[in-house]
Amino acid sequence: MITIKSASDIEKMDVAGRIVEETLNLMGEMVRIGISTSELDREAEAFIRSKGAIPSFLHYSGYPKSICTSVNEQVVHGIPGSYRLKDGDIVSVDIGAVINGFHGDAARTFLIGNVPDEVAELVEVTRECFFEGMKYAKVGYRLGDIGHAIQEHAESHGYGVVREMIGHGIGREMHEEPDVPNYGKAGHGIRLEAGMTIAVEPMITLGSHRILQLSDGWTIVTVDGKPAAHYENSLAITDGEPRLLTLHEEVTRA
Ligand code: MF3
Ligand code: CO
């Protein structure tokens, strides 16, 4: 069942979303050569709790940490640990928080030191894919229009679109209906309605879109070992433009 959120529900989701956004911004300030992914996790958890929220990934289906940190060929669900970021890495940081009964969920991919141009381009185009999808996150379009726009943009650059991992409805639960794939047919799927809240999260690969899960039971990697990028925001469908719940200000960084 797809739940339609009231105006007051969406305000609560905006509160959760802002906390996720601020935590991601903090991660953006912290990432550097030599920092371990578990240090990022520790700071993110402390920040989320300092805001009165709870990190929603912690213990979700047994997930052991508060955030996901997916480095290079890791697509999503990388588990923070002793790995220290090194020059030329990319790291996708995915964060969820719940407060007052509502969830926020978002992800960014950060560049560490000198990243090869073709990998930096993958990261930028993955972000663009989200905004291509957003153009169709409006009443009058269907879910397939969002996925189609994301897929078109990614594939026009020769990139792969991960199939098995997808976006989702979000609200009182982190994962609600509907599924929000990053591929699809224009004009297909459910009709978007005001009050629907979804997380749109392109996962884009430099090479083949094929993935596999590591034996830790979580980490998703590309089969060919080539890098992947992830970019996600939670948003509300409105009578006009979509309302971003996890992106209120663009941080400018030197
Ligand atoms: N943002 C991820 C998602 O949309 C969060 C899941 S990670 C988990 O599925 F650890 F919580 F499972
Ligand atoms: Co998500």
mmCIF file of C-alpha atoms and ligand atoms in Angstrom:
data_model
loop_
_atom_site.group_PDB
_atom_site.id
_atom_site.type_symbol
_atom_site.label_atom_id
_atom_site.label_comp_id
_atom_site.label_asym_id
_atom_site.label_seq_id
_atom_site.Cartn_x
_atom_site.Cartn_y
_atom_site.Cartn_z
ATOM 1 C CA MET A 1 0.000 0.000 0.000
ATOM 2 C CA ILE A 2 1.276 3.451 -0.875
ATOM 3 C CA THR A 3 0.646 5.905 1.949
ATOM 4 C CA ILE A 4 -0.196 9.518 1.118
ATOM 5 C CA LYS A 5 1.359 11.865 3.652
ATOM 6 C CA SER A 6 -0.422 14.880 5.113
ATOM 7 C CA ALA A 7 1.185 18.306 5.176
ATOM 8 C CA SER A 8 2.136 17.765 8.809
ATOM 9 C CA ASP A 9 3.647 14.330 8.037
ATOM 10 C CA ILE A 10 5.790 15.972 5.362
ATOM 11 C CA GLU A 11 6.967 18.629 7.811
ATOM 12 C CA LYS A 12 8.080 15.829 10.129
ATOM 13 C CA MET A 13 9.867 14.136 7.252
ATOM 14 C CA ASP A 14 11.569 17.432 6.509
ATOM 15 C CA VAL A 15 12.903 17.486 10.076
ATOM 16 C CA ALA A 16 14.289 13.948 9.661
ATOM 17 C CA GLY A 17 15.602 14.820 6.232
ATOM 18 C CA ARG A 18 17.445 17.900 7.461
ATOM 19 C CA ILE A 19 19.231 15.826 10.071
ATOM 20 C CA VAL A 20 20.340 13.350 7.399
ATOM 21 C CA GLU A 21 21.481 16.227 5.185
ATOM 22 C CA GLU A 22 23.444 17.869 7.988
ATOM 23 C CA THR A 23 25.074 14.546 8.821
ATOM 24 C CA LEU A 24 26.080 14.079 5.186
ATOM 25 C CA ASN A 25 27.511 17.598 5.145
ATOM 26 C CA LEU A 26 29.515 16.726 8.248
ATOM 27 C CA MET A 27 30.798 13.629 6.455
ATOM 28 C CA GLY A 28 31.792 15.839 3.520
ATOM 29 C CA GLU A 29 33.881 17.950 5.878
ATOM 30 C CA MET A 30 35.466 14.908 7.528
ATOM 31 C CA VAL A 31 36.419 12.754 4.557
ATOM 32 C CA ARG A 32 40.134 12.939 3.817
ATOM 33 C CA ILE A 33 43.094 10.683 3.117
ATOM 34 C CA GLY A 34 43.776 8.471 6.143
ATOM 35 C CA ILE A 35 40.421 8.644 7.930
ATOM 36 C CA SER A 36 38.848 5.278 8.605
ATOM 37 C CA THR A 37 35.273 4.510 7.628
ATOM 38 C CA SER A 38 34.514 3.521 11.241
ATOM 39 C CA GLU A 39 35.527 7.014 12.389
ATOM 40 C CA LEU A 40 32.975 8.415 9.957
ATOM 41 C CA ASP A 41 30.363 6.029 11.339
ATOM 42 C CA ARG A 42 31.108 7.012 14.931
ATOM 43 C CA GLU A 43 30.831 10.740 14.233
ATOM 44 C CA ALA A 44 27.679 10.310 12.152
ATOM 45 C CA GLU A 45 25.969 8.301 14.882
ATOM 46 C CA ALA A 46 26.937 10.831 17.559
ATOM 47 C CA PHE A 47 25.686 13.730 15.424
ATOM 48 C CA ILE A 48 22.354 12.068 14.634
ATOM 49 C CA ARG A 49 21.768 11.266 18.306
ATOM 50 C CA SER A 50 22.761 14.808 19.326
ATOM 51 C CA LYS A 51 19.807 15.988 17.247
ATOM 52 C CA GLY A 52 17.426 13.685 19.107
ATOM 53 C CA ALA A 53 17.125 11.293 16.157
ATOM 54 C CA ILE A 54 18.050 7.622 15.826
ATOM 55 C CA PRO A 55 20.276 6.228 13.055
ATOM 56 C CA SER A 56 17.781 4.041 11.217
ATOM 57 C CA PHE A 57 20.275 1.658 9.598
ATOM 58 C CA LEU A 58 21.685 0.491 12.952
ATOM 59 C CA HIS A 59 20.325 -3.025 13.600
ATOM 60 C CA TYR A 60 18.101 -2.838 10.502
ATOM 61 C CA SER A 61 17.843 -6.527 9.508
ATOM 62 C CA GLY A 62 20.946 -7.028 11.640
ATOM 63 C CA TYR A 63 23.018 -4.291 9.962
ATOM 64 C CA PRO A 64 25.860 -3.592 12.437
ATOM 65 C CA LYS A 65 26.620 0.122 11.883
ATOM 66 C CA SER A 66 24.837 3.474 11.641
ATOM 67 C CA ILE A 67 25.848 4.427 8.099
ATOM 68 C CA CYS A 68 26.990 2.695 4.907
ATOM 69 C CA THR A 69 30.388 3.586 3.441
ATOM 70 C CA SER A 70 30.942 2.048 0.015
ATOM 71 C CA VAL A 71 34.412 2.566 -1.455
ATOM 72 C CA ASN A 72 35.302 2.379 -5.180
ATOM 73 C CA GLU A 73 33.879 -0.905 -6.601
ATOM 74 C CA GLN A 74 31.523 -1.149 -3.620
ATOM 75 C CA VAL A 75 28.118 0.005 -4.838
ATOM 76 C CA VAL A 76 26.091 0.239 -1.618
ATOM 77 C CA HIS A 77 25.840 -1.247 1.889
ATOM 78 C CA GLY A 78 29.581 -1.144 2.561
ATOM 79 C CA ILE A 79 30.088 -1.641 6.308
ATOM 80 C CA PRO A 80 32.297 0.912 8.071
ATOM 81 C CA GLY A 81 35.446 -0.637 9.524
ATOM 82 C CA SER A 82 39.200 -0.258 9.776
ATOM 83 C CA TYR A 83 39.667 0.680 6.099
ATOM 84 C CA ARG A 84 41.382 4.056 5.745
ATOM 85 C CA LEU A 85 40.483 6.206 2.755
ATOM 86 C CA LYS A 86 43.369 6.750 0.378
ATOM 87 C CA ASP A 87 44.247 9.154 -2.404
ATOM 88 C CA GLY A 88 42.093 8.524 -5.470
ATOM 89 C CA ASP A 89 39.270 6.701 -3.673
ATOM 90 C CA ILE A 90 35.615 7.532 -3.981
ATOM 91 C CA VAL A 91 33.332 6.798 -1.031
ATOM 92 C CA SER A 92 29.538 6.667 -1.144
ATOM 93 C CA VAL A 93 28.064 7.534 2.235
ATOM 94 C CA ASP A 94 24.430 6.517 2.817
ATOM 95 C CA ILE A 95 22.645 7.756 5.943
ATOM 96 C CA GLY A 96 19.200 7.292 7.463
ATOM 97 C CA ALA A 97 17.628 8.850 10.539
ATOM 98 C CA VAL A 98 14.241 8.609 12.221
ATOM 99 C CA ILE A 99 12.671 11.207 14.499
ATOM 100 C CA ASN A 100 9.059 11.831 15.583
ATOM 101 C CA GLY A 101 8.062 8.638 13.771
ATOM 102 C CA PHE A 102 9.336 9.617 10.329
ATOM 103 C CA HIS A 103 12.402 8.700 8.305
ATOM 104 C CA GLY A 104 14.902 10.491 6.109
ATOM 105 C CA ASP A 105 17.354 8.671 3.819
ATOM 106 C CA ALA A 106 20.028 10.098 1.516
ATOM 107 C CA ALA A 107 23.455 9.366 0.039
ATOM 108 C CA ARG A 108 26.344 11.235 -1.520
ATOM 109 C CA THR A 109 29.567 10.080 -3.172
ATOM 110 C CA PHE A 110 32.710 11.950 -2.101
ATOM 111 C CA LEU A 111 36.053 12.208 -3.904
ATOM 112 C CA ILE A 112 39.254 11.607 -1.913
ATOM 113 C CA GLY A 113 42.351 13.449 -3.113
ATOM 114 C CA ASN A 114 43.155 13.080 -6.793
ATOM 115 C CA VAL A 115 40.473 10.947 -8.398
ATOM 116 C CA PRO A 116 40.927 9.973 -12.064
ATOM 117 C CA ASP A 117 38.871 12.205 -14.354
ATOM 118 C CA GLU A 118 36.753 9.346 -15.642
ATOM 119 C CA VAL A 119 35.769 8.381 -12.084
ATOM 120 C CA ALA A 120 35.032 11.979 -11.071
ATOM 121 C CA GLU A 121 32.841 12.192 -14.168
ATOM 122 C CA LEU A 122 30.940 9.052 -13.079
ATOM 123 C CA VAL A 123 30.260 10.677 -9.705
ATOM 124 C CA GLU A 124 29.022 13.893 -11.300
ATOM 125 C CA VAL A 125 26.802 12.118 -13.818
ATOM 126 C CA THR A 126 25.290 9.953 -11.052
ATOM 127 C CA ARG A 127 24.239 13.157 -9.293
ATOM 128 C CA GLU A 128 22.857 14.487 -12.564
ATOM 129 C CA CYS A 129 20.877 11.256 -12.968
ATOM 130 C CA PHE A 130 18.990 12.047 -9.773
ATOM 131 C CA PHE A 131 18.036 15.480 -11.085
ATOM 132 C CA GLU A 132 17.023 14.039 -14.461
ATOM 133 C CA GLY A 133 14.679 11.717 -12.576
ATOM 134 C CA MET A 134 13.379 14.634 -10.485
ATOM 135 C CA LYS A 135 12.047 16.310 -13.613
ATOM 136 C CA TYR A 136 9.386 13.599 -13.658
ATOM 137 C CA ALA A 137 8.719 13.423 -9.904
ATOM 138 C CA LYS A 138 5.509 15.349 -10.432
ATOM 139 C CA VAL A 139 1.784 14.811 -10.614
ATOM 140 C CA GLY A 140 0.926 13.869 -14.205
ATOM 141 C CA TYR A 141 3.879 11.515 -14.638
ATOM 142 C CA ARG A 142 4.345 7.870 -13.739
ATOM 143 C CA LEU A 143 7.005 6.056 -11.796
ATOM 144 C CA GLY A 144 8.483 4.620 -15.007
ATOM 145 C CA ASP A 145 9.167 8.128 -16.242
ATOM 146 C CA ILE A 146 11.577 8.710 -13.355
ATOM 147 C CA GLY A 147 13.462 5.461 -13.935
ATOM 148 C CA HIS A 148 13.520 5.997 -17.663
ATOM 149 C CA ALA A 149 15.067 9.464 -17.309
ATOM 150 C CA ILE A 150 17.751 8.161 -14.939
ATOM 151 C CA GLN A 151 18.574 5.224 -17.198
ATOM 152 C CA GLU A 152 18.728 7.366 -20.333
ATOM 153 C CA HIS A 153 21.137 9.802 -18.742
ATOM 154 C CA ALA A 154 23.415 7.093 -17.353
ATOM 155 C CA GLU A 155 23.464 4.968 -20.475
ATOM 156 C CA SER A 156 24.035 7.990 -22.728
ATOM 157 C CA HIS A 157 27.422 8.205 -20.959
ATOM 158 C CA GLY A 158 28.058 4.487 -21.437
ATOM 159 C CA TYR A 159 27.500 3.717 -17.751
ATOM 160 C CA GLY A 160 25.654 0.795 -16.182
ATOM 161 C CA VAL A 161 22.447 1.081 -14.136
ATOM 162 C CA VAL A 162 22.256 -1.343 -11.225
ATOM 163 C CA ARG A 163 19.046 -3.352 -11.467
ATOM 164 C CA GLU A 164 18.777 -5.331 -8.243
ATOM 165 C CA MET A 165 19.025 -2.372 -5.871
ATOM 166 C CA ILE A 166 16.379 0.325 -6.184
ATOM 167 C CA GLY A 167 14.798 3.351 -4.560
ATOM 168 C CA HIS A 168 11.687 3.103 -2.431
ATOM 169 C CA GLY A 169 8.791 4.812 -0.747
ATOM 170 C CA ILE A 170 9.709 6.278 2.642
ATOM 171 C CA GLY A 171 7.789 7.646 5.608
ATOM 172 C CA ARG A 172 6.878 5.949 8.870
ATOM 173 C CA GLU A 173 9.077 3.120 7.573
ATOM 174 C CA MET A 174 12.458 3.466 5.892
ATOM 175 C CA HIS A 175 11.271 1.205 3.093
ATOM 176 C CA GLU A 176 7.689 1.584 1.929
ATOM 177 C CA GLU A 177 5.912 0.989 -1.329
ATOM 178 C CA PRO A 178 6.379 1.759 -4.143
ATOM 179 C CA ASP A 179 9.633 0.387 -5.527
ATOM 180 C CA VAL A 180 11.493 3.129 -7.395
ATOM 181 C CA PRO A 181 13.819 1.548 -9.970
ATOM 182 C CA ASN A 182 16.522 3.539 -11.725
ATOM 183 C CA TYR A 183 15.408 2.133 -15.076
ATOM 184 C CA GLY A 184 12.059 1.787 -16.737
ATOM 185 C CA LYS A 185 9.699 2.618 -19.525
ATOM 186 C CA ALA A 186 8.340 6.105 -20.004
ATOM 187 C CA GLY A 187 4.588 6.235 -19.443
ATOM 188 C CA HIS A 188 4.556 2.996 -17.406
ATOM 189 C CA GLY A 189 4.061 2.305 -13.718
ATOM 190 C CA ILE A 190 1.907 3.921 -11.094
ATOM 191 C CA ARG A 191 0.731 7.500 -11.389
ATOM 192 C CA LEU A 192 2.453 9.926 -9.057
ATOM 193 C CA GLU A 193 0.179 11.712 -6.605
ATOM 194 C CA ALA A 194 0.679 14.642 -4.253
ATOM 195 C CA GLY A 195 1.667 13.401 -0.806
ATOM 196 C CA MET A 196 3.681 10.417 -1.995
ATOM 197 C CA THR A 197 7.168 10.423 -0.470
ATOM 198 C CA ILE A 198 9.960 8.481 -2.150
ATOM 199 C CA ALA A 199 13.718 8.010 -2.013
ATOM 200 C CA VAL A 200 15.251 8.230 -5.481
ATOM 201 C CA GLU A 201 18.730 6.731 -5.507
ATOM 202 C CA PRO A 202 20.630 6.104 -8.725
ATOM 203 C CA MET A 203 23.430 3.523 -8.372
ATOM 204 C CA ILE A 204 25.580 3.873 -11.485
ATOM 205 C CA THR A 205 28.619 1.872 -12.595
ATOM 206 C CA LEU A 206 31.585 2.789 -14.751
ATOM 207 C CA GLY A 207 31.516 -0.655 -16.354
ATOM 208 C CA SER A 208 28.973 -3.463 -16.330
ATOM 209 C CA HIS A 209 25.863 -3.052 -14.162
ATOM 210 C CA ARG A 210 26.302 -6.561 -12.794
ATOM 211 C CA ILE A 211 26.736 -6.784 -9.028
ATOM 212 C CA LEU A 212 27.292 -9.360 -6.324
ATOM 213 C CA GLN A 213 27.116 -9.444 -2.539
ATOM 214 C CA LEU A 214 30.218 -10.126 -0.457
ATOM 215 C CA SER A 215 30.271 -12.886 2.165
ATOM 216 C CA ASP A 216 29.749 -10.286 4.929
ATOM 217 C CA GLY A 217 26.110 -10.494 3.866
ATOM 218 C CA TRP A 218 25.868 -6.785 3.049
ATOM 219 C CA THR A 219 28.491 -5.210 0.832
ATOM 220 C CA ILE A 220 27.399 -4.970 -2.802
ATOM 221 C CA VAL A 221 30.256 -4.748 -5.333
ATOM 222 C CA THR A 222 30.499 -4.591 -9.102
ATOM 223 C CA VAL A 223 31.356 -7.958 -10.647
ATOM 224 C CA ASP A 224 33.966 -6.360 -12.916
ATOM 225 C CA GLY A 225 35.603 -4.456 -10.039
ATOM 226 C CA LYS A 226 35.058 -1.080 -11.680
ATOM 227 C CA PRO A 227 33.889 1.879 -9.570
ATOM 228 C CA ALA A 228 30.263 2.707 -8.809
ATOM 229 C CA ALA A 229 28.626 5.871 -7.505
ATOM 230 C CA HIS A 230 25.446 6.484 -5.497
ATOM 231 C CA TYR A 231 23.373 9.623 -4.980
ATOM 232 C CA GLU A 232 20.096 9.702 -3.092
ATOM 233 C CA ASN A 233 17.524 12.104 -1.731
ATOM 234 C CA SER A 234 14.148 11.637 -0.079
ATOM 235 C CA LEU A 235 11.461 13.816 -1.668
ATOM 236 C CA ALA A 236 7.756 14.561 -1.562
ATOM 237 C CA ILE A 237 5.513 14.739 -4.615
ATOM 238 C CA THR A 238 3.490 17.960 -4.437
ATOM 239 C CA ASP A 239 1.043 19.776 -6.693
ATOM 240 C CA GLY A 240 4.056 21.576 -8.156
ATOM 241 C CA GLU A 241 7.762 20.894 -8.090
ATOM 242 C CA PRO A 242 8.973 17.972 -5.964
ATOM 243 C CA ARG A 243 9.983 18.981 -2.452
ATOM 244 C CA LEU A 244 13.447 17.749 -1.538
ATOM 245 C CA LEU A 245 13.538 16.606 2.075
ATOM 246 C CA THR A 246 17.278 15.850 2.321
ATOM 247 C CA LEU A 247 18.685 18.694 0.215
ATOM 248 C CA HIS A 248 18.026 22.274 1.303
ATOM 249 C CA GLU A 249 21.325 23.938 0.640
ATOM 250 C CA GLU A 250 24.145 23.094 -1.669
ATOM 251 C CA VAL A 251 27.431 23.264 0.172
ATOM 252 C CA THR A 252 30.151 24.918 -1.817
ATOM 253 C CA ARG A 253 33.535 23.433 -1.196
ATOM 254 C CA ALA A 254 36.904 24.513 -2.473
HETATM 255 N N1 MF3 B 1 19.631 3.791 1.902
HETATM 256 C C1 MF3 B 1 19.624 2.362 1.981
HETATM 257 C C2 MF3 B 1 18.391 1.856 1.309
HETATM 258 O O1 MF3 B 1 17.689 2.628 0.743
HETATM 259 C C3 MF3 B 1 19.706 1.964 3.375
HETATM 260 C C4 MF3 B 1 19.746 0.530 3.683
HETATM 261 S S1 MF3 B 1 21.176 0.162 4.483
HETATM 262 C C5 MF3 B 1 20.759 -0.789 5.771
HETATM 263 O O2 MF3 B 1 18.105 0.690 1.275
HETATM 264 F F1 MF3 B 1 21.813 -1.013 6.372
HETATM 265 F F2 MF3 B 1 19.944 -0.153 6.561
HETATM 266 F F3 MF3 B 1 20.154 -1.869 5.369
HETATM 267 CO CO CO B 2 17.296 4.475 0.315
#
